[in-house]
Every structure is written in C-alpha cells, then in structure tokens.
Short mmCIF file of C-alpha atoms and ligand atoms in Angstrom, two decimals:
data_model
loop_
_atom_site.label_atom_id
_atom_site.label_comp_id
_atom_site.label_asym_id
_atom_site.label_seq_id
_atom_site.Cartn_x
_atom_site.Cartn_y
_atom_site.Cartn_z
CA MET A 282 163.96 7.21 37.83
CA LYS A 283 161.75 4.12 37.81
CA PHE A 284 158.10 3.71 38.82
CA ALA A 285 159.30 1.24 41.46
CA ASP A 286 161.22 4.08 43.19
CA LEU A 287 158.12 6.23 43.74
CA GLY A 288 156.60 4.32 46.66
CA LEU A 289 153.61 2.85 44.81
CA SER A 290 152.20 -0.54 45.79
CA ASP A 291 153.05 -3.71 43.89
CA GLU A 292 149.47 -4.01 42.60
CA LEU A 293 149.70 -0.55 41.12
CA LEU A 294 153.11 -1.20 39.61
CA GLN A 295 151.56 -4.15 37.83
CA SER A 296 148.87 -1.91 36.35
CA VAL A 297 151.50 0.59 35.22
CA LEU A 298 153.46 -2.22 33.63
CA ALA A 299 150.31 -3.44 31.92
CA ALA A 300 149.74 0.09 30.58
CA GLY A 301 153.14 -0.23 28.90
CA TYR A 302 154.92 2.67 30.60
CA ASP A 303 158.67 2.26 31.04
CA GLU A 304 159.38 5.20 33.26
CA PRO A 305 157.52 8.01 34.98
CA THR A 306 157.20 11.35 33.23
CA PRO A 307 158.75 14.36 35.06
CA ILE A 308 155.46 15.39 36.68
CA GLN A 309 154.82 11.82 37.83
CA ALA A 310 158.32 11.46 39.26
CA GLN A 311 157.95 14.67 41.25
CA ALA A 312 154.30 14.51 42.24
CA ILE A 313 153.68 10.87 43.18
CA PRO A 314 155.96 10.68 46.27
CA SER A 315 154.56 13.96 47.63
CA VAL A 316 150.95 12.94 47.10
CA LEU A 317 151.63 9.64 48.83
CA MET A 318 153.02 11.64 51.76
CA MET A 319 149.66 13.46 51.89
CA ARG A 320 151.09 16.85 50.94
CA ASP A 321 149.12 19.51 49.14
CA LEU A 322 150.44 20.13 45.67
CA ILE A 323 150.37 22.68 42.86
CA GLY A 324 151.28 21.13 39.51
CA ILE A 325 151.88 23.49 36.63
CA ALA A 326 151.44 21.06 33.79
CA GLN A 327 149.12 20.52 30.91
CA THR A 328 147.69 17.55 29.11
CA GLY A 329 150.32 15.51 27.36
CA THR A 330 152.71 15.58 30.34
CA GLY A 331 151.22 12.51 32.03
CA LYS A 332 149.65 14.66 34.74
CA THR A 333 146.51 12.54 35.07
CA ALA A 334 148.46 9.48 36.21
CA SER A 335 150.44 11.74 38.57
CA PHE A 336 147.35 12.08 40.75
CA VAL A 337 145.33 8.99 39.80
CA LEU A 338 148.11 6.51 40.71
CA PRO A 339 148.84 7.75 44.26
CA MET A 340 145.13 8.29 44.87
CA ILE A 341 144.44 4.64 44.19
CA ASP A 342 147.00 3.61 46.80
CA ILE A 343 145.75 6.15 49.34
CA LEU A 344 142.13 5.06 48.85
CA ALA A 345 143.00 1.36 49.02
CA HIS A 346 142.82 1.76 52.81
CA GLY A 347 139.55 2.88 54.36
CA ARG A 348 135.84 2.26 53.94
CA ARG A 349 133.14 3.72 51.74
CA ARG A 350 130.08 5.33 53.27
CA ALA A 351 126.73 6.14 51.68
CA LEU A 352 126.40 9.67 50.26
CA MET A 353 129.89 10.59 51.42
CA PRO A 354 132.51 10.27 48.70
CA ARG A 355 136.02 9.79 50.04
CA SER A 356 137.72 11.83 47.33
CA LEU A 357 136.67 14.34 44.71
CA ILE A 358 138.18 15.27 41.36
CA LEU A 359 136.84 18.39 39.68
CA GLU A 360 137.14 18.66 35.91
CA PRO A 361 135.99 21.55 33.70
CA THR A 362 134.36 19.44 30.99
CA ARG A 363 132.53 16.18 30.60
CA GLU A 364 135.15 14.90 28.19
CA LEU A 365 137.99 15.46 30.62
CA ALA A 366 135.99 13.93 33.45
CA ALA A 367 135.38 10.85 31.31
CA GLN A 368 139.09 10.63 30.48
CA VAL A 369 140.03 10.69 34.16
CA ALA A 370 137.44 7.98 34.81
CA GLU A 371 139.06 5.87 32.09
CA ASN A 372 142.40 6.34 33.87
CA PHE A 373 140.92 5.02 37.12
CA GLU A 374 139.57 2.02 35.29
CA LYS A 375 142.92 1.35 33.65
CA TYR A 376 145.17 1.71 36.70
CA GLY A 377 142.68 0.60 39.35
CA LYS A 378 141.83 -2.79 37.97
CA ASN A 379 143.72 -4.58 40.79
CA HIS A 380 141.90 -2.60 43.48
CA ASP A 381 138.41 -2.67 44.92
CA LEU A 382 137.46 0.96 44.47
CA LYS A 383 134.13 2.41 43.47
CA MET A 384 133.91 5.44 41.28
CA ALA A 385 131.04 7.69 40.26
CA LEU A 386 131.05 10.22 37.48
CA LEU A 387 128.81 13.27 37.92
CA ILE A 388 128.57 15.12 34.66
CA GLY A 389 125.82 17.05 32.94
CA GLY A 390 123.83 15.47 30.17
CA VAL A 391 123.66 12.06 31.86
CA GLN A 392 120.70 10.78 33.88
CA MET A 393 120.92 11.83 37.48
CA GLY A 394 119.06 8.83 38.84
CA ASP A 395 121.92 6.36 38.37
CA GLN A 396 124.40 8.85 39.72
CA VAL A 397 122.34 9.31 42.87
CA LYS A 398 122.05 5.53 43.22
CA ALA A 399 125.82 5.20 42.99
CA LEU A 400 126.28 7.87 45.65
CA ASN A 401 123.82 6.10 47.92
CA GLU A 402 125.89 2.94 47.73
CA GLY A 403 129.08 4.79 48.63
CA VAL A 404 131.97 5.81 46.39
CA ASP A 405 135.70 6.10 46.86
CA VAL A 406 136.28 8.44 43.94
CA LEU A 407 133.86 11.05 42.70
CA ILE A 408 134.76 12.71 39.40
CA ALA A 409 132.58 15.70 38.67
CA THR A 410 132.09 18.87 36.73
CA PRO A 411 131.31 21.74 39.11
CA GLY A 412 127.82 22.48 37.76
CA ARG A 413 126.39 19.00 38.25
CA LEU A 414 128.09 18.59 41.60
CA MET A 415 126.52 21.83 42.86
CA ASP A 416 123.11 20.69 41.61
CA LEU A 417 123.31 17.46 43.56
CA PHE A 418 124.73 19.19 46.58
CA GLU A 419 121.92 21.72 46.64
CA ARG A 420 119.39 18.88 46.38
CA GLY A 421 120.94 17.28 49.46
CA LYS A 422 121.98 14.19 47.53
CA ILE A 423 125.60 14.39 48.51
CA MET A 424 127.71 15.23 51.55
CA LEU A 425 131.25 16.42 51.18
CA THR A 426 132.25 16.21 54.82
CA GLY A 427 133.90 12.81 54.34
CA CYS A 428 135.98 13.95 51.40
CA ASP A 429 139.61 13.98 52.48
CA LEU A 430 141.24 14.39 49.11
CA LEU A 431 140.39 17.01 46.51
CA VAL A 432 141.85 17.42 43.02
CA ILE A 433 141.17 20.60 41.07
CA ASP A 434 142.28 19.79 37.53
CA GLU A 435 142.77 22.28 34.68
CA ALA A 436 142.25 25.16 37.09
CA ASP A 437 142.97 27.85 34.51
CA ARG A 438 140.34 26.39 32.26
CA MET A 439 137.90 26.37 35.16
CA LEU A 440 138.63 30.06 35.45
CA ASP A 441 138.00 30.59 31.74
CA MET A 442 134.65 28.90 32.11
CA GLY A 443 133.56 30.88 35.15
CA PHE A 444 133.67 27.98 37.63
CA ILE A 445 135.87 29.57 40.29
CA PRO A 446 132.99 30.75 42.54
CA ASP A 447 131.56 27.21 42.48
CA ILE A 448 134.96 25.76 43.29
CA GLU A 449 135.32 28.12 46.23
CA THR A 450 131.91 27.01 47.51
CA ILE A 451 132.81 23.36 47.05
CA CYS A 452 136.16 23.81 48.82
CA SER A 453 134.41 25.38 51.79
CA LYS A 454 132.18 22.28 52.17
CA LEU A 455 135.11 19.87 52.46
CA PRO A 456 136.97 19.17 55.70
CA THR A 457 139.70 21.76 56.27
CA THR A 458 142.14 18.94 57.02
CA ARG A 459 141.79 17.48 53.55
CA GLN A 460 144.65 17.07 51.07
CA THR A 461 144.30 19.31 47.99
CA LEU A 462 146.01 18.92 44.62
CA LEU A 463 145.68 21.68 42.06
CA PHE A 464 146.76 21.34 38.43
CA SER A 465 146.86 24.16 35.94
CA ALA A 466 148.66 24.86 32.68
CA THR A 467 149.23 28.47 33.72
CA MET A 468 149.02 30.39 36.96
CA PRO A 469 146.97 33.55 36.44
CA ALA A 470 146.33 35.74 39.51
CA PRO A 471 142.85 34.36 40.39
CA ILE A 472 144.21 30.80 40.44
CA LYS A 473 147.11 31.86 42.62
CA LYS A 474 144.57 33.46 44.96
CA LEU A 475 142.51 30.28 45.01
CA ALA A 476 145.61 28.23 45.80
CA ASP A 477 146.67 30.62 48.58
CA LYS A 478 143.23 30.37 50.13
CA PHE A 479 142.60 26.64 49.92
CA LEU A 480 145.97 24.88 49.86
CA SER A 481 148.27 24.51 52.80
CA ASN A 482 152.05 24.64 52.34
CA PRO A 483 151.80 23.02 48.90
CA LYS A 484 154.68 21.46 47.05
CA TYR A 485 155.11 23.39 43.81
CA ILE A 486 156.00 21.50 40.64
CA GLU A 487 156.33 23.01 37.22
CA VAL A 488 157.05 20.92 34.17
CA ALA A 489 157.96 22.00 30.67
CA ARG A 490 155.22 22.59 28.20
CA PRO A 491 155.16 19.42 26.15
CA ALA A 492 154.58 21.11 22.85
CA SER A 493 157.09 23.95 22.88
CA ASN A 494 159.88 21.65 24.02
CA ASN A 495 158.78 18.81 21.88
CA THR A 496 161.33 18.17 19.18
CA GLN A 497 158.98 15.50 17.86
CA ILE A 498 156.84 18.23 16.31
CA VAL A 499 158.08 19.94 13.17
CA GLN A 500 156.45 23.37 13.19
CA HIS A 501 155.91 25.70 10.28
CA LYS A 502 154.01 28.85 9.61
CA VAL A 503 152.69 29.53 6.14
CA ALA A 504 151.97 33.05 4.96
CA VAL A 505 148.71 33.13 3.03
CA ALA A 506 145.94 35.51 2.08
CA GLY A 507 142.63 34.85 3.83
CA LYS A 508 140.92 33.93 0.56
CA ALA A 509 143.53 31.32 -0.34
CA LYS A 510 143.45 29.37 2.91
CA ARG A 511 141.21 26.54 1.78
CA GLU A 512 143.21 25.92 -1.37
CA LEU A 513 146.42 25.98 0.60
CA LEU A 514 144.98 23.48 3.05
CA ARG A 515 143.87 21.11 0.31
CA HIS A 516 147.29 21.38 -1.30
CA LEU A 517 149.08 20.48 1.93
CA LEU A 518 146.61 17.69 2.68
CA ARG A 519 147.40 16.17 -0.70
CA THR A 520 151.16 16.64 -0.70
CA ASP A 521 152.46 16.41 2.86
CA ASN A 522 151.89 12.72 3.63
CA VAL A 523 148.94 13.46 5.85
CA SER A 524 147.49 10.32 7.40
CA THR A 525 145.37 11.91 10.13
CA ALA A 526 144.98 15.58 10.92
CA ILE A 527 143.16 17.91 13.24
CA ILE A 528 142.41 21.26 11.64
CA PHE A 529 141.78 24.05 14.12
CA CYS A 530 139.66 27.12 13.44
CA ASN A 531 138.92 30.06 15.71
CA ARG A 532 135.20 30.20 14.97
CA LYS A 533 132.44 27.63 15.05
CA THR A 534 131.11 28.80 11.70
CA THR A 535 134.52 28.32 10.11
CA VAL A 536 134.65 24.78 11.52
CA ARG A 537 131.28 23.94 9.95
CA GLU A 538 131.97 25.57 6.61
CA LEU A 539 135.47 24.19 6.27
CA ALA A 540 134.36 20.63 7.07
CA LYS A 541 131.62 20.97 4.45
CA SER A 542 134.05 22.34 1.90
CA LEU A 543 136.59 19.57 2.52
CA LYS A 544 133.89 16.94 2.10
CA SER A 545 132.76 18.50 -1.14
CA HIS A 546 136.34 18.19 -2.37
CA GLY A 547 136.37 14.48 -1.61
CA PHE A 548 138.18 14.55 1.75
CA SER A 549 137.06 12.33 4.58
CA ALA A 550 136.37 15.00 7.17
CA GLY A 551 134.31 15.46 10.31
CA GLU A 552 133.77 18.34 12.71
CA ILE A 553 133.66 19.05 16.41
CA HIS A 554 132.68 22.37 17.96
CA GLY A 555 130.89 23.91 20.90
CA ASP A 556 127.45 24.08 19.22
CA MET A 557 127.22 20.29 18.93
CA ASP A 558 125.60 18.32 21.71
CA GLN A 559 127.67 15.94 23.72
CA SER A 560 126.61 12.73 22.00
CA SER A 561 127.35 14.16 18.53
CA ARG A 562 130.78 15.30 19.66
CA ILE A 563 131.61 11.90 21.07
CA ALA A 564 130.26 10.14 17.99
CA GLU A 565 132.40 12.34 15.73
CA LEU A 566 135.46 11.79 17.88
CA ASP A 567 134.87 8.04 17.82
CA ARG A 568 134.67 8.10 14.01
CA PHE A 569 138.00 9.90 13.97
CA LYS A 570 139.62 7.55 16.47
CA ALA A 571 138.32 4.52 14.56
CA GLY A 572 139.70 5.87 11.27
CA THR A 573 136.30 6.21 9.59
CA ILE A 574 137.34 9.81 8.91
CA ASN A 575 140.95 10.97 8.86
CA LEU A 576 140.42 14.73 9.15
CA LEU A 577 138.78 16.42 12.10
CA VAL A 578 137.97 20.12 11.87
CA ALA A 579 137.80 21.45 15.42
CA SER A 580 137.39 24.47 17.64
CA ASP A 581 139.56 24.97 20.69
CA VAL A 582 136.77 24.70 23.21
CA ALA A 583 135.63 21.33 21.88
CA ALA A 584 139.07 19.81 21.38
CA ARG A 585 141.15 21.08 24.27
CA GLY A 586 142.54 18.36 26.46
CA LEU A 587 141.31 15.48 24.37
CA ASP A 588 143.79 12.68 24.09
CA VAL A 589 143.70 11.57 20.49
CA LYS A 590 146.77 9.58 19.62
CA GLY A 591 148.64 9.19 16.38
CA VAL A 592 147.71 12.41 14.63
CA SER A 593 150.26 13.01 11.89
CA HIS A 594 149.38 16.68 11.35
CA VAL A 595 147.86 19.67 13.04
CA PHE A 596 146.76 22.57 10.87
CA ASN A 597 146.01 25.91 12.43
CA PHE A 598 143.67 27.07 9.70
CA ASP A 599 143.41 30.24 11.78
CA THR A 600 146.33 31.50 13.84
CA PRO A 601 145.01 31.16 17.39
CA TRP A 602 144.24 34.41 19.17
CA HIS A 603 145.45 33.10 22.50
CA PRO A 604 149.03 31.84 22.35
CA ASP A 605 148.25 29.15 24.94
CA ASP A 606 145.85 27.62 22.44
CA TYR A 607 148.74 27.21 19.98
CA VAL A 608 150.51 24.99 22.48
CA HIS A 609 147.38 22.99 23.17
CA ARG A 610 146.61 22.60 19.49
CA ILE A 611 149.98 21.43 18.25
CA GLY A 612 150.28 19.15 21.29
CA ARG A 613 147.70 16.90 19.57
CA THR A 614 150.48 15.65 17.30
CA GLY A 615 153.97 14.34 18.06
CA ARG A 616 152.61 12.39 21.02
CA ALA A 617 154.06 9.31 22.70
CA GLY A 618 157.28 9.21 20.70
CA ALA A 619 155.73 9.72 17.26
CA THR A 620 156.78 12.62 15.05
CA GLY A 621 154.21 15.09 13.82
CA ARG A 622 153.92 18.18 11.72
CA ALA A 623 152.14 21.39 12.59
CA PHE A 624 151.29 24.09 10.05
CA THR A 625 149.98 27.49 11.08
CA PHE A 626 148.31 29.65 8.44
CA VAL A 627 149.19 33.28 8.92
CA THR A 628 147.36 36.06 7.10
CA PRO A 629 148.55 39.67 7.22
CA GLU A 630 145.88 40.29 9.91
CA ASP A 631 147.47 37.62 12.11
CA ALA A 632 150.80 39.44 12.55
CA GLU A 633 150.19 40.25 16.19
CA ALA A 634 148.73 36.83 17.02
CA ILE A 635 151.70 34.94 15.56
CA ASP A 636 154.05 37.32 17.31
CA ASN A 637 152.43 36.44 20.63
CA VAL A 638 152.68 32.73 19.85
CA GLU A 639 156.39 33.07 19.08
CA LYS A 640 156.96 35.03 22.27
CA LEU A 641 155.31 32.27 24.27
CA THR A 642 157.07 29.37 22.57
CA GLY A 643 160.38 31.22 22.71
CA GLY A 644 161.44 31.27 19.07
CA LYS A 645 160.52 32.06 15.51
CA ILE A 646 158.52 29.35 13.79
CA PRO A 647 160.19 28.57 10.43
CA LEU A 648 158.32 29.93 7.46
CA TYR A 649 157.20 27.32 4.94
CA VAL A 650 157.02 28.65 1.43
CA VAL A 651 154.57 27.22 -1.03
CA ASP A 652 155.35 28.90 -4.33
CA GLY A 653 152.34 30.56 -5.78
CA ALA A 654 150.29 30.52 -2.62
CA ASP A 655 148.07 33.47 -3.14
CA GLY A 656 149.13 36.48 -1.17
CA ALA A 657 152.11 34.78 0.46
CA PRO A 658 154.69 37.35 1.46
CA ALA A 659 157.29 34.61 1.13
CA ALA A 660 160.20 35.03 3.52
CA ALA A 661 159.35 38.68 3.80
CA ASP A 662 160.56 38.68 7.36
CA GLY A 663 164.00 37.57 6.24
CA GLU A 664 163.86 34.25 8.05
CA ALA A 665 165.31 31.06 6.73
CA SER A 666 162.39 29.46 4.98
CA ALA A 667 161.61 25.81 4.93
CA ARG A 668 160.93 25.32 1.25
CA ALA A 669 158.52 22.73 0.02
CA PRO A 670 160.07 19.93 -2.02
CA ARG A 671 160.37 20.87 -5.69
CA SER A 672 157.61 18.49 -6.75
CA ASP A 673 155.31 20.19 -4.29
CA ARG A 674 156.23 23.70 -5.23
CA ARG A 675 153.35 24.19 -7.55
CA ALA A 676 150.64 26.69 -7.01
CA PRO A 677 148.03 25.15 -4.77
CA LYS A 678 145.29 26.72 -6.84
CA ALA A 679 143.64 23.90 -8.74
CA ARG A 680 143.31 24.71 -12.43
CA GLY A 681 139.82 25.63 -13.43
CA THR A 682 138.47 25.99 -9.91
CA LYS A 683 137.03 29.29 -8.97
CA PRO A 684 138.95 31.00 -6.21
CA GLU A 685 136.98 30.61 -3.04
CA ARG A 686 135.86 33.66 -1.20
CA ALA A 687 136.30 33.81 2.52
CA PRO A 688 132.81 33.15 3.84
CA ARG A 689 131.35 36.42 4.97
CA SER A 690 129.84 34.82 7.99
CA GLU A 691 133.32 34.01 9.27
CA ASN A 692 133.66 37.64 10.09
CA ALA A 693 130.12 38.10 11.22
CA ASP A 694 130.15 35.01 13.43
CA ARG A 695 130.75 35.38 17.11
CA PRO A 696 134.16 33.90 17.80
CA GLU A 697 134.12 30.63 19.70
CA GLN A 698 136.73 32.16 21.96
CA ALA A 699 134.27 34.80 22.99
CA GLU A 700 132.78 32.08 25.17
CA ARG A 701 135.76 32.46 27.40
CA PRO A 702 136.75 36.10 27.53
CA ALA A 703 140.14 37.29 28.70
CA ARG A 704 140.87 35.89 32.12
CA GLN A 705 141.07 39.19 33.94
CA GLU A 706 137.57 40.10 32.81
CA ARG A 707 136.12 36.82 33.91
CA PRO A 708 134.82 36.13 37.30
CA ALA A 709 131.64 38.24 37.17
CA ARG A 710 129.13 35.51 37.94
CA ASP A 711 126.23 36.97 36.02
CA GLU A 712 128.25 37.12 32.83
CA ARG A 713 129.20 33.52 32.73
CA PRO A 714 128.98 31.70 29.44
CA VAL A 715 126.80 28.69 29.13
CA ARG A 716 128.83 25.89 30.59
CA GLU A 717 130.16 22.91 28.76
CA ASP A 718 128.52 20.64 31.28
CA VAL A 719 125.03 21.98 30.88
CA PRO A 720 122.59 19.38 29.64
CA ALA A 721 122.83 18.58 25.96
CA ARG A 722 119.56 20.34 25.16
CA ASP A 723 121.04 23.61 26.39
CA VAL A 724 124.22 23.49 24.41
CA THR A 725 122.74 25.24 21.41
CA ALA A 726 122.26 28.25 23.63
CA GLN A 727 125.97 28.90 23.15
CA SER A 728 125.28 30.79 19.97
CA ALA A 729 123.08 33.25 21.83
CA PRO A 730 124.52 35.96 24.05
CA PRO A 731 125.14 34.70 27.58
CA PRO A 732 122.09 35.18 29.80
CA ARG A 733 122.38 37.93 32.39
CA ALA A 734 120.57 35.96 35.07
CA PRO A 735 122.71 34.92 38.03
CA ALA A 736 124.39 31.59 37.54
CA ARG A 737 122.54 30.05 40.46
CA GLN A 738 119.32 30.80 38.63
CA GLN A 739 120.64 29.16 35.52
CA ARG A 740 120.92 26.05 37.60
CA ALA A 741 117.37 26.46 38.78
CA ASP A 742 116.53 24.63 35.58
CA PRO A 743 118.78 21.66 36.01
CA VAL A 744 118.39 18.32 34.38
CA ASP A 745 115.34 16.51 35.50
CA ALA A 746 116.53 13.68 37.70
CA ASN A 747 115.25 11.07 35.33
CA SER A 748 115.36 12.79 32.01
CA GLY A 749 117.47 11.20 29.33
CA ASP A 750 119.31 14.18 27.89
CA TRP A 751 122.13 12.04 26.69
CA ASN A 752 121.16 10.62 23.33
CA GLY A 753 124.24 8.64 22.48
CA PRO A 754 125.53 5.37 23.81
CA VAL A 755 126.44 5.63 27.46
CA PRO A 756 129.62 3.78 28.30
CA ASP A 757 129.42 2.02 31.66
CA PHE A 758 131.84 4.33 33.35
CA LEU A 759 129.78 7.41 32.53
CA ASN A 760 127.17 6.40 35.04
CA PHE A 761 128.88 4.38 37.66
CA SER A 762 131.71 1.95 37.83
CA ALA A 763 133.11 -0.59 40.18
CA ILE A 764 136.78 -1.10 39.70
CA SER A 765 137.54 -4.63 40.59
P1 AMP B 1005 147.91 13.30 30.29
O1 AMP B 1005 148.95 14.38 30.35
O2 AMP B 1005 147.54 12.79 31.62
O3 AMP B 1005 146.75 13.71 29.44
O4 AMP B 1005 148.60 12.04 29.54
C1 AMP B 1005 148.98 12.10 28.20
C2 AMP B 1005 149.25 10.73 27.63
O5 AMP B 1005 150.45 10.19 28.17
C3 AMP B 1005 148.17 9.71 27.91
O6 AMP B 1005 147.88 9.05 26.71
C4 AMP B 1005 148.78 8.73 28.87
O7 AMP B 1005 148.28 7.43 28.70
C5 AMP B 1005 150.26 8.81 28.53
N1 AMP B 1005 151.17 8.55 29.66
C6 AMP B 1005 150.95 8.81 30.96
N2 AMP B 1005 152.01 8.44 31.71
C7 AMP B 1005 152.92 7.94 30.86
C8 AMP B 1005 154.24 7.39 31.03
N3 AMP B 1005 154.83 7.30 32.22
N4 AMP B 1005 154.89 6.97 29.92
C9 AMP B 1005 154.31 7.06 28.70
N5 AMP B 1005 153.08 7.57 28.48
C10 AMP B 1005 152.38 8.00 29.54
#
C-alpha cells in the first residue's frame, strides 16, 4: 500500500513525502480512506502506530474546502493533556504547510486572551483539552454548532482522568450530523458506551500494539531485591551501551529521589513527573531531546504519549502496576526502525504485577541474570535466562559504597497512579483528580487528596483571561497558528 492509493490530495502527498514517510502504517492505510469518505471511526491504536497522521492527514483535505467563521471552529480535536495537544498541533503544522488552514490550541496554563482572539478570527481546527474548552464555552467565547468533525483522541486516558462527563457535554453541543473519530488504546466499557451513544455506524479498526509486537525491542526482566535496585541500575547504565534512557518509576517521590541519586553518582539525569509545572516539564524534556542530559527519570502520567525518538534503553525501575503502562513505557524505545532495550526490575513483591504484564504481552519476558545482584532469585522460575556477557557478570555493588536503603518515603508516598484509579471506579465527578490541564499554579495540588467539590466548581476558579500562568517560552503554535 502506498500513500498515493489512499485518496489524499497531491499537496498533502508532497507534505508526506517531505516528512520522509515511505508507506502508510496499518492504521493510516485503514483509516484515511474511511475518514475521507466522511465515515465515523473507532481506532483501537496507541501512540507509536502513526495514529495521529491517520486523522490529521484526511482532516486537512476535508477542511481544505469551506470557509472559516468567527467563534465557530470547523473541527475539534480533544486531547487529554497539554503535551498531546501540542504534539497534534505540531502534526498540523508539519503536514498542513501547503494548505491555508488556521488552527487554535486551547490548553490550560496558557493565556486565554490570545486564544479568544484566535477564535474571534475564525479557525478551521481547534485542538483542546476538555477543561479549557469547557471554560471558554461556559464564558460564551465559543460556539460548537459549526463543528462538523470531532476527534476524541486517547479516549481511555480521558476516562482515567475523569473527562468523560465533559466529553459527553461537548458532544451534545456539536451538530448531530457531524463526523466523529474516536481513538483509544483499549476499549473499556465506559468508552464503548460513549462510542455507542455518540458515533453512528462507525468503521472499527484495531491495530497491533506497537510494543508487544515490536521485535525491535529486546526485553528483559531482572530479579532484584528492592534495596539493590539503584546499584543494579547504575551497573546496567555503565555496562549496557546506554546512550539515552528513560527510567520509569511508579511514584513521584521515587522519580525525584532516583534522579538526585543518579546525579550524585555522576550521571547526567533529569526528571519529569506530575508535580512539576508545565514549563518545567517541557524544559526538562527539551534538555533530554537536545542531549544536554541523556537519562530521564519519569512517571507514567508525565511521560505517556510523548514522542521522544532515539531512546536506546527503557528501564522500568519499578514494575508497572498496570500492564498497559508496560506497553506504553517500553514503546519509548525501538521506535522508527531503531533497536532498543527494555529492562524491567522485578522484586519479590512484583510477582503479580509482572505476571499481569506477561499475560497482556502474551509471553514470558526473558530473565536477565546479573551475577551477584543482591537478592536476585536467578532463573528461579526455570526460564531460559539471558546471561550478561562475562565481562559484565560482576556484582553491581560498587566496592566500598554503602548499600543504599530503599527510601522510606517511597512506601509512604502516594502512588502517582493513584491519580487515576482503576477505570471501573472512575466516573464519579466529585472524586476527580486534579487535571493535567489545570493551570500551572494548581499542579502542585496533585500531592494533596483530590478535592471533594464538584468538578464544575473546580472550574469556577479558572485561569484569569489575561494571567500569564505559563512561565516558560511559548512556542508560536501554543497560542495560535496560521498554516500557510
Ligand atoms: P503517533 O502514533 O501518531 O504518535 O506517531 C508515532 C511516530 O511515527 C511519530 O514520530 C510520527 O512522525 C511517525 N510516523 C507517522 N506516520 C509514519 C509513517 N507512515 N512512516 C513512518 N513514521 C511515521
């Protein structure tokens, strides 16, 4: 299958060529013709499959015909986080450079004034997080009656973050004749219900999980005692040809403490987690992308969906509690044809978690034995072990260094994952966590228990229209962009 066979315009094919893509990915090959035929669509796909281009490309061609009107966006893309919204905006800039389309990005933490100005001038594509969109809608700054195309991206993550009631409200404000595209990595019952209610005779496309099928990623689990994890990590960082790595932890406190510890041992490490404000997260990510630091210690919430290329290694410093997170985490490596390595540290307490991961990915992850790793029940499960090269098979414990104790606060700390409880427990509106798209000044509230006040009241204290909550540099597309 070639891009030229999908029915896209010549101008768009030129942009695809310029992006350097040889052929469409499976989701693109299946979705693009249907979207161009104005069908509703459910795409079961996650980041890494090329799903963004599968809706951005046909949207550009659809929107090429028609006129913009003030306050009435012609299409709407809903994203769960500011980062993902910004990534989709980048895609529109990349593929839409041969088209005259206007785009506005409505995300928390950015001045509202410019966003309102953009809306007043008329936009073809509105990319928004649900919270900010509802704020503007309730202030009468936006009308959704001219919006004929809706994309709900990362629907299962929207569910995790408590956005489904907002999405239902938003859907009910759009014309019933609109075209709706829904993308989700999984299809839990509430998402199925949402799709049944708001999509009409959708085409259903499911593509393979990129990570579990990805032979480009060499996966290992390493048995280790909790206390020996940091030493094991340092050992692997020094001996496994690590050029760049993302190191995932389950808790924000672990992220902070591990990054500090790595730095104190001379590693070039940064951190990204849900307690950091938006500008700090972006700054840290930019340092990583630019190569100023080569190790990024991360939590799932902060890192999910981010497209960071060329990572040689992923370390699961903690076995993820949710097996889906395993797939998301290791998908950060082995991207775009490059090979990558993923190590998962497994303590005796993680037996059930790793079991769930292996059930989801459909096979046992080979055990990697590092001789002398403290507490390692090497090959105890009778599996074929991937043995470290002889030169590497020394005890990771550095001579003369005191064994490090697992920080007590790791256990005391509220898990980052607690911000998004099990899906079935979720939709109670008054128990929503603080959203990722709340203004930067509110982000620190994530460490406090979620407020019991109704979500609508939480929004009663929205960003002041002209306040500058965003402290970092604001790329042009974050406020408003003209694609020309
Ligand atoms: P996504 O799943 O949309 O997050 O895309 C993952 C990555 O795949 C992004 O870096 C895209 O630029 C890249 N990508 C998208 N479509 C293609 C394609 N047809 N061929 C190669 N890479 C692609």
